[in-house]
Amino acid sequence: MRKGTFACIDGHTCGNPVRLITSGHPNLRGDTMSEKRQHFMSEYDWIRQALMFEPRGHDMMSGSFIYPPTTADGDASILFVETSGSLPMCGHGTIGTVTFALENGLIQPTHNHKLKLDTPAGRVDVEYLLQDDKVQWVKLFNVAAYLAYENIIIDVPELGLLNVDISYGGNFYIIVEPQTNFPGIDKWSACDILKFSPQIRKVVNQTLECVHPLDATVKGASHVLWTGQPKHSSSSAANAVFYGDKAIDRSPCGTGTSARMAQLYAKGLLAVGQQFVHESYIGSQFVGCIEAVTEVAGKTAILPSIRGWSKVTGTSNISVDDSDPYAFGFQVI
């Protein structure tokens, strides 16, 4: 039998939902969060489905669990869950998780205004500003990001040929810039993005293999990052990230911003230390920066940082009982 009651803190990061699940944690095996992620996906994915999909969630739903650290100097670990699966890393999810946890006393930092977090993708350090019991912003120092493939030509049904790049920023992103068969997100509707993204993702994953060289469990081009002209003059660039089966990220996307900065650096279009203000499809902004240059298995990579904000919108206690025919959620696609 699969039953449980899960206490949650709900909110959003720059417009995209975050559901911090504060009870009902399964006991996961593994010495690292990558290993614990594999255990969760193999035995407890029903929890993700129940809490992320309808009728308890929706297409854009994203969430997390906080676990004890898996490293000697860590403050906490994060397991990410969303409609697209259990991700190795989630930037907007990290910002929301840190905000909600600090405001509710769920994490006790070793050092003021700093956290060391263990994620399935690796160590993520965090800085934050706490004023009057509210977190004003969170800045995360993400895992190394790099351009994996450049100038890949794909043929998309009803759209034609596209030139795309694939970049890693904690997840693999298919980056589509304005070109002959794509005028830019400012010229497209959300319906266009939802229509063509699954096709592009399918073609790319049939064409080439995306596997992280240091962790073979991190694989597959899961997200499509469309670019175009920003709404605000203060933005450096704009994007619309597609994930799951029919979701568009309402935030500027943290791992997507990391992947985008890695792509721009590789093309000589963004320098170390240069501020990169990334705009979402709804106009919200993250402030990114390339902190340093490194390498991943011999490939040039960047160490990106992302700063954003989150707000709590409420709390809930969600019951899951397998006597309910929709206990484990559903999608209408």
Short mmCIF file of C-alpha atoms in Angstrom, two decimals, residues 4-295:
data_model
loop_
_atom_site.label_atom_id
_atom_site.label_comp_id
_atom_site.label_asym_id
_atom_site.label_seq_id
_atom_site.Cartn_x
_atom_site.Cartn_y
_atom_site.Cartn_z
CA GLY A 4 1.17 9.23 3.19
CA THR A 5 0.57 12.77 4.30
CA PHE A 6 3.04 15.34 3.08
CA ALA A 7 3.35 18.78 4.65
CA CYS A 8 4.40 21.41 2.11
CA ILE A 9 5.42 25.03 1.88
CA ASP A 10 4.29 26.42 -1.47
CA GLY A 11 5.62 29.46 -3.25
CA HIS A 12 7.39 30.60 -6.38
CA THR A 13 10.75 31.79 -7.62
CA CYS A 14 10.34 34.72 -10.00
CA GLY A 15 7.00 33.26 -11.06
CA ASN A 16 7.72 29.53 -11.30
CA PRO A 17 6.30 27.26 -8.59
CA VAL A 18 8.32 25.64 -5.83
CA ARG A 19 6.79 23.13 -3.42
CA LEU A 20 9.11 22.39 -0.49
CA ILE A 21 7.97 19.07 0.97
CA THR A 22 8.73 19.15 4.69
CA SER A 23 7.49 15.72 5.81
CA GLY A 24 7.10 12.22 4.42
CA HIS A 25 10.73 11.89 3.30
CA PRO A 26 11.58 8.35 2.15
CA ASN A 27 14.73 6.84 3.63
CA LEU A 28 17.13 6.87 0.69
CA ARG A 29 20.21 4.68 0.23
CA GLY A 30 23.51 6.05 -1.03
CA ASP A 31 26.59 7.97 0.02
CA THR A 32 25.97 10.84 -2.42
CA MET A 33 22.88 12.71 -3.53
CA SER A 34 23.39 11.27 -7.00
CA GLU A 35 23.07 7.76 -5.52
CA LYS A 36 20.09 8.79 -3.38
CA ARG A 37 18.43 10.27 -6.48
CA GLN A 38 18.75 6.92 -8.24
CA HIS A 39 17.16 5.14 -5.27
CA PHE A 40 14.32 7.66 -5.17
CA MET A 41 13.60 7.27 -8.88
CA SER A 42 13.63 3.47 -8.72
CA GLU A 43 11.42 3.01 -5.64
CA TYR A 44 9.70 6.26 -4.66
CA ASP A 45 8.83 8.01 -7.90
CA TRP A 46 5.16 7.58 -6.96
CA ILE A 47 5.66 10.37 -4.41
CA ARG A 48 6.87 12.72 -7.13
CA GLN A 49 3.98 11.81 -9.39
CA ALA A 50 1.41 12.23 -6.63
CA LEU A 51 2.68 15.65 -5.51
CA MET A 52 3.63 17.16 -8.88
CA PHE A 53 0.93 16.00 -11.30
CA GLU A 54 -2.78 16.82 -11.25
CA PRO A 55 -4.96 16.84 -9.20
CA ARG A 56 -2.47 17.89 -6.46
CA GLY A 57 -0.12 19.70 -8.82
CA HIS A 58 -0.05 20.93 -12.40
CA ASP A 59 2.12 20.93 -15.53
CA MET A 60 4.63 23.48 -14.20
CA MET A 61 4.88 22.07 -10.67
CA SER A 62 8.38 21.77 -9.24
CA GLY A 63 9.41 20.75 -5.74
CA SER A 64 12.10 19.52 -3.41
CA PHE A 65 13.01 17.62 -0.25
CA ILE A 66 15.70 18.72 2.20
CA TYR A 67 17.96 15.93 3.50
CA PRO A 68 20.97 15.93 5.84
CA PRO A 69 24.27 16.74 4.10
CA THR A 70 26.18 13.92 2.41
CA THR A 71 29.53 15.71 2.83
CA ALA A 72 31.45 16.49 5.99
CA ASP A 73 31.25 20.27 5.54
CA GLY A 74 27.76 20.48 4.02
CA ASP A 75 24.79 22.24 5.64
CA ALA A 76 22.06 20.27 3.86
CA SER A 77 21.21 18.24 0.76
CA ILE A 78 18.42 18.82 -1.75
CA LEU A 79 16.49 16.26 -3.78
CA PHE A 80 14.59 17.87 -6.66
CA VAL A 81 11.25 16.63 -8.00
CA GLU A 82 9.09 18.06 -10.77
CA THR A 83 6.77 16.99 -13.56
CA SER A 84 9.76 16.14 -15.79
CA GLY A 85 11.36 13.84 -13.20
CA SER A 86 13.93 14.07 -10.43
CA LEU A 87 16.48 16.53 -11.80
CA PRO A 88 20.21 16.50 -11.02
CA MET A 89 20.01 20.24 -10.32
CA CYS A 90 17.36 22.97 -10.32
CA GLY A 91 18.30 26.63 -9.95
CA HIS A 92 14.90 28.19 -9.32
CA GLY A 93 14.15 25.23 -7.02
CA THR A 94 17.32 25.87 -5.01
CA ILE A 95 16.48 29.55 -4.59
CA GLY A 96 12.96 28.68 -3.43
CA THR A 97 14.07 25.84 -1.18
CA VAL A 98 16.69 27.99 0.56
CA THR A 99 14.25 30.89 0.99
CA PHE A 100 11.43 28.78 2.44
CA ALA A 101 13.77 26.72 4.64
CA LEU A 102 15.55 29.71 6.16
CA GLU A 103 12.33 31.63 6.79
CA ASN A 104 10.87 28.60 8.58
CA GLY A 105 13.97 27.49 10.50
CA LEU A 106 14.41 24.25 8.55
CA ILE A 107 18.12 24.82 7.87
CA GLN A 108 20.61 26.05 10.45
CA PRO A 109 23.57 27.61 8.61
CA THR A 110 27.06 26.96 9.92
CA HIS A 111 28.08 30.42 8.70
CA ASN A 112 25.85 33.48 8.52
CA HIS A 113 24.54 34.31 5.05
CA LYS A 114 26.19 31.24 3.50
CA LEU A 115 25.23 27.62 2.87
CA LYS A 116 26.97 24.58 1.42
CA LEU A 117 24.43 22.35 -0.32
CA ASP A 118 24.82 18.84 -1.69
CA THR A 119 22.77 18.18 -4.83
CA PRO A 120 22.69 15.20 -7.22
CA ALA A 121 24.74 17.30 -9.67
CA GLY A 122 27.35 18.19 -7.03
CA ARG A 123 28.18 20.89 -4.50
CA VAL A 124 26.29 24.15 -4.79
CA ASP A 125 27.33 27.01 -2.52
CA VAL A 126 24.82 29.72 -1.62
CA GLU A 127 24.86 33.27 -0.33
CA TYR A 128 21.70 35.04 0.82
CA LEU A 129 20.41 38.21 2.45
CA LEU A 130 18.06 37.76 5.42
CA GLN A 131 16.32 40.90 6.68
CA ASP A 132 13.41 41.06 9.14
CA ASP A 133 13.00 37.26 8.96
CA LYS A 134 12.58 37.42 5.17
CA VAL A 135 15.08 36.27 2.59
CA GLN A 136 15.53 39.15 0.14
CA TRP A 137 17.62 37.24 -2.41
CA VAL A 138 19.57 34.05 -2.88
CA LYS A 139 22.74 33.74 -4.95
CA LEU A 140 23.81 30.23 -5.88
CA PHE A 141 27.20 29.20 -7.17
CA ASN A 142 26.26 26.43 -9.54
CA VAL A 143 28.09 23.35 -10.72
CA ALA A 144 30.44 23.69 -13.69
CA ALA A 145 28.64 24.43 -16.97
CA TYR A 146 29.93 23.80 -20.47
CA LEU A 147 28.96 23.83 -24.15
CA ALA A 148 28.55 20.17 -25.13
CA TYR A 149 27.66 20.44 -28.85
CA GLU A 150 27.73 23.38 -31.26
CA ASN A 151 25.92 24.04 -34.54
CA ILE A 152 23.88 20.84 -34.71
CA ILE A 153 21.50 20.86 -37.70
CA ILE A 154 18.18 19.14 -37.10
CA ASP A 155 15.06 18.79 -39.24
CA VAL A 156 11.86 19.48 -37.31
CA PRO A 157 8.47 18.45 -38.76
CA GLU A 158 6.36 21.47 -39.86
CA LEU A 159 9.21 23.82 -38.95
CA GLY A 160 12.18 22.78 -41.09
CA LEU A 161 15.90 22.96 -40.45
CA LEU A 162 17.21 24.44 -37.21
CA ASN A 163 20.74 25.11 -36.01
CA VAL A 164 20.98 24.37 -32.28
CA ASP A 165 23.59 24.15 -29.54
CA ILE A 166 23.47 21.80 -26.55
CA SER A 167 24.85 23.15 -23.30
CA TYR A 168 25.03 21.78 -19.75
CA GLY A 169 24.25 23.87 -16.68
CA GLY A 170 23.08 21.16 -14.26
CA ASN A 171 20.79 19.71 -16.95
CA PHE A 172 21.34 19.51 -20.71
CA TYR A 173 19.69 22.33 -22.69
CA ILE A 174 18.94 22.52 -26.40
CA ILE A 175 19.46 26.21 -27.19
CA VAL A 176 17.57 27.65 -30.16
CA GLU A 177 18.47 31.17 -31.26
CA PRO A 178 16.55 33.29 -33.82
CA GLN A 179 17.16 32.08 -37.38
CA THR A 180 15.33 31.48 -40.67
CA ASN A 181 12.75 29.05 -39.24
CA PHE A 182 12.53 30.61 -35.76
CA PRO A 183 11.90 34.38 -35.44
CA GLY A 184 12.45 34.56 -31.66
CA ILE A 185 10.27 34.10 -28.58
CA ASP A 186 9.05 37.69 -28.87
CA LYS A 187 7.41 36.69 -32.18
CA TRP A 188 6.03 33.34 -31.00
CA SER A 189 3.13 32.43 -28.75
CA ALA A 190 3.32 29.99 -25.86
CA CYS A 191 1.36 27.58 -28.05
CA ASP A 192 4.17 27.61 -30.62
CA ILE A 193 6.75 26.81 -27.95
CA LEU A 194 4.63 23.99 -26.54
CA LYS A 195 4.02 22.55 -30.01
CA PHE A 196 7.58 22.40 -31.34
CA SER A 197 9.64 21.79 -28.18
CA PRO A 198 8.78 18.08 -27.75
CA GLN A 199 9.59 17.49 -31.42
CA ILE A 200 12.97 19.22 -31.15
CA ARG A 201 13.84 17.32 -27.98
CA LYS A 202 12.93 14.01 -29.61
CA VAL A 203 15.00 14.69 -32.73
CA VAL A 204 18.04 15.84 -30.75
CA ASN A 205 18.01 12.82 -28.44
CA GLN A 206 17.70 10.53 -31.45
CA THR A 207 20.58 12.32 -33.17
CA LEU A 208 23.22 12.49 -30.44
CA GLU A 209 23.99 11.37 -26.91
CA CYS A 210 24.17 13.81 -24.01
CA VAL A 211 25.92 12.24 -21.01
CA HIS A 212 27.87 14.04 -18.30
CA PRO A 213 31.45 12.75 -18.44
CA LEU A 214 31.73 12.53 -14.64
CA ASP A 215 28.30 11.03 -13.87
CA ALA A 216 26.69 8.73 -16.41
CA THR A 217 23.33 8.98 -14.60
CA VAL A 218 23.08 12.61 -15.76
CA LYS A 219 22.00 12.09 -19.33
CA GLY A 220 19.60 13.20 -22.03
CA ALA A 221 18.76 16.65 -23.40
CA SER A 222 15.74 17.31 -21.21
CA HIS A 223 15.09 21.04 -21.70
CA VAL A 224 14.64 23.31 -24.72
CA LEU A 225 15.79 26.93 -24.29
CA TRP A 226 14.33 29.32 -26.87
CA THR A 227 15.80 32.82 -27.10
CA GLY A 228 14.70 36.20 -28.42
CA GLN A 229 14.42 39.89 -27.67
CA PRO A 230 13.83 40.84 -24.00
CA LYS A 231 10.94 42.93 -22.77
CA HIS A 232 13.10 45.08 -20.47
CA SER A 233 16.02 47.29 -21.45
CA SER A 234 17.83 46.15 -18.29
CA SER A 235 17.91 42.53 -19.53
CA SER A 236 20.95 41.14 -21.34
CA ALA A 237 18.90 38.40 -23.02
CA ALA A 238 15.57 36.60 -22.82
CA ASN A 239 14.55 32.97 -22.87
CA ALA A 240 11.63 30.57 -22.62
CA VAL A 241 12.54 27.15 -21.27
CA PHE A 242 10.38 24.14 -22.09
CA TYR A 243 10.44 21.16 -19.72
CA GLY A 244 8.32 18.16 -18.85
CA ASP A 245 5.59 17.39 -21.37
CA LYS A 246 4.00 20.83 -21.72
CA ALA A 247 5.60 23.28 -19.30
CA ILE A 248 7.22 26.66 -19.93
CA ASP A 249 9.39 27.92 -17.08
CA ARG A 250 7.95 31.13 -15.67
CA SER A 251 11.31 31.97 -14.10
CA PRO A 252 14.46 32.75 -16.11
CA CYS A 253 15.63 29.19 -15.20
CA GLY A 254 18.78 28.85 -13.11
CA THR A 255 20.40 25.83 -14.75
CA GLY A 256 19.26 27.17 -18.12
CA THR A 257 20.90 30.53 -17.41
CA SER A 258 24.07 28.65 -16.44
CA ALA A 259 23.95 26.68 -19.69
CA ARG A 260 23.31 29.86 -21.69
CA MET A 261 26.29 31.64 -20.10
CA ALA A 262 28.50 28.63 -20.85
CA GLN A 263 27.38 28.73 -24.49
CA LEU A 264 28.00 32.48 -24.77
CA TYR A 265 31.42 32.19 -23.13
CA ALA A 266 32.44 29.41 -25.53
CA LYS A 267 31.45 31.65 -28.45
CA GLY A 268 33.37 34.64 -27.08
CA LEU A 269 30.20 36.62 -26.36
CA LEU A 270 30.38 36.77 -22.54
CA ALA A 271 33.41 37.43 -20.36
CA VAL A 272 34.41 36.31 -16.89
CA GLY A 273 32.97 38.73 -14.32
CA GLN A 274 30.48 40.23 -16.76
CA GLN A 275 26.92 40.60 -15.42
CA PHE A 276 24.29 38.70 -17.39
CA VAL A 277 20.68 39.64 -16.65
CA HIS A 278 18.47 36.85 -17.98
CA GLU A 279 14.77 37.44 -18.56
CA SER A 280 11.98 34.86 -18.42
CA TYR A 281 8.98 34.50 -20.69
CA ILE A 282 6.92 36.58 -18.23
CA GLY A 283 9.63 39.23 -17.81
CA SER A 284 11.12 38.24 -14.41
CA GLN A 285 14.90 38.37 -14.11
CA PHE A 286 17.87 36.45 -12.73
CA VAL A 287 21.28 38.08 -12.42
CA GLY A 288 23.99 35.73 -13.64
CA CYS A 289 27.76 35.96 -13.75
CA ILE A 290 30.69 33.81 -14.83
CA GLU A 291 32.73 33.61 -11.65
CA ALA A 292 35.67 31.66 -13.07
CA VAL A 293 36.77 29.27 -15.80
CA THR A 294 37.45 25.61 -15.11
CA GLU A 295 37.25 22.32 -16.98
#
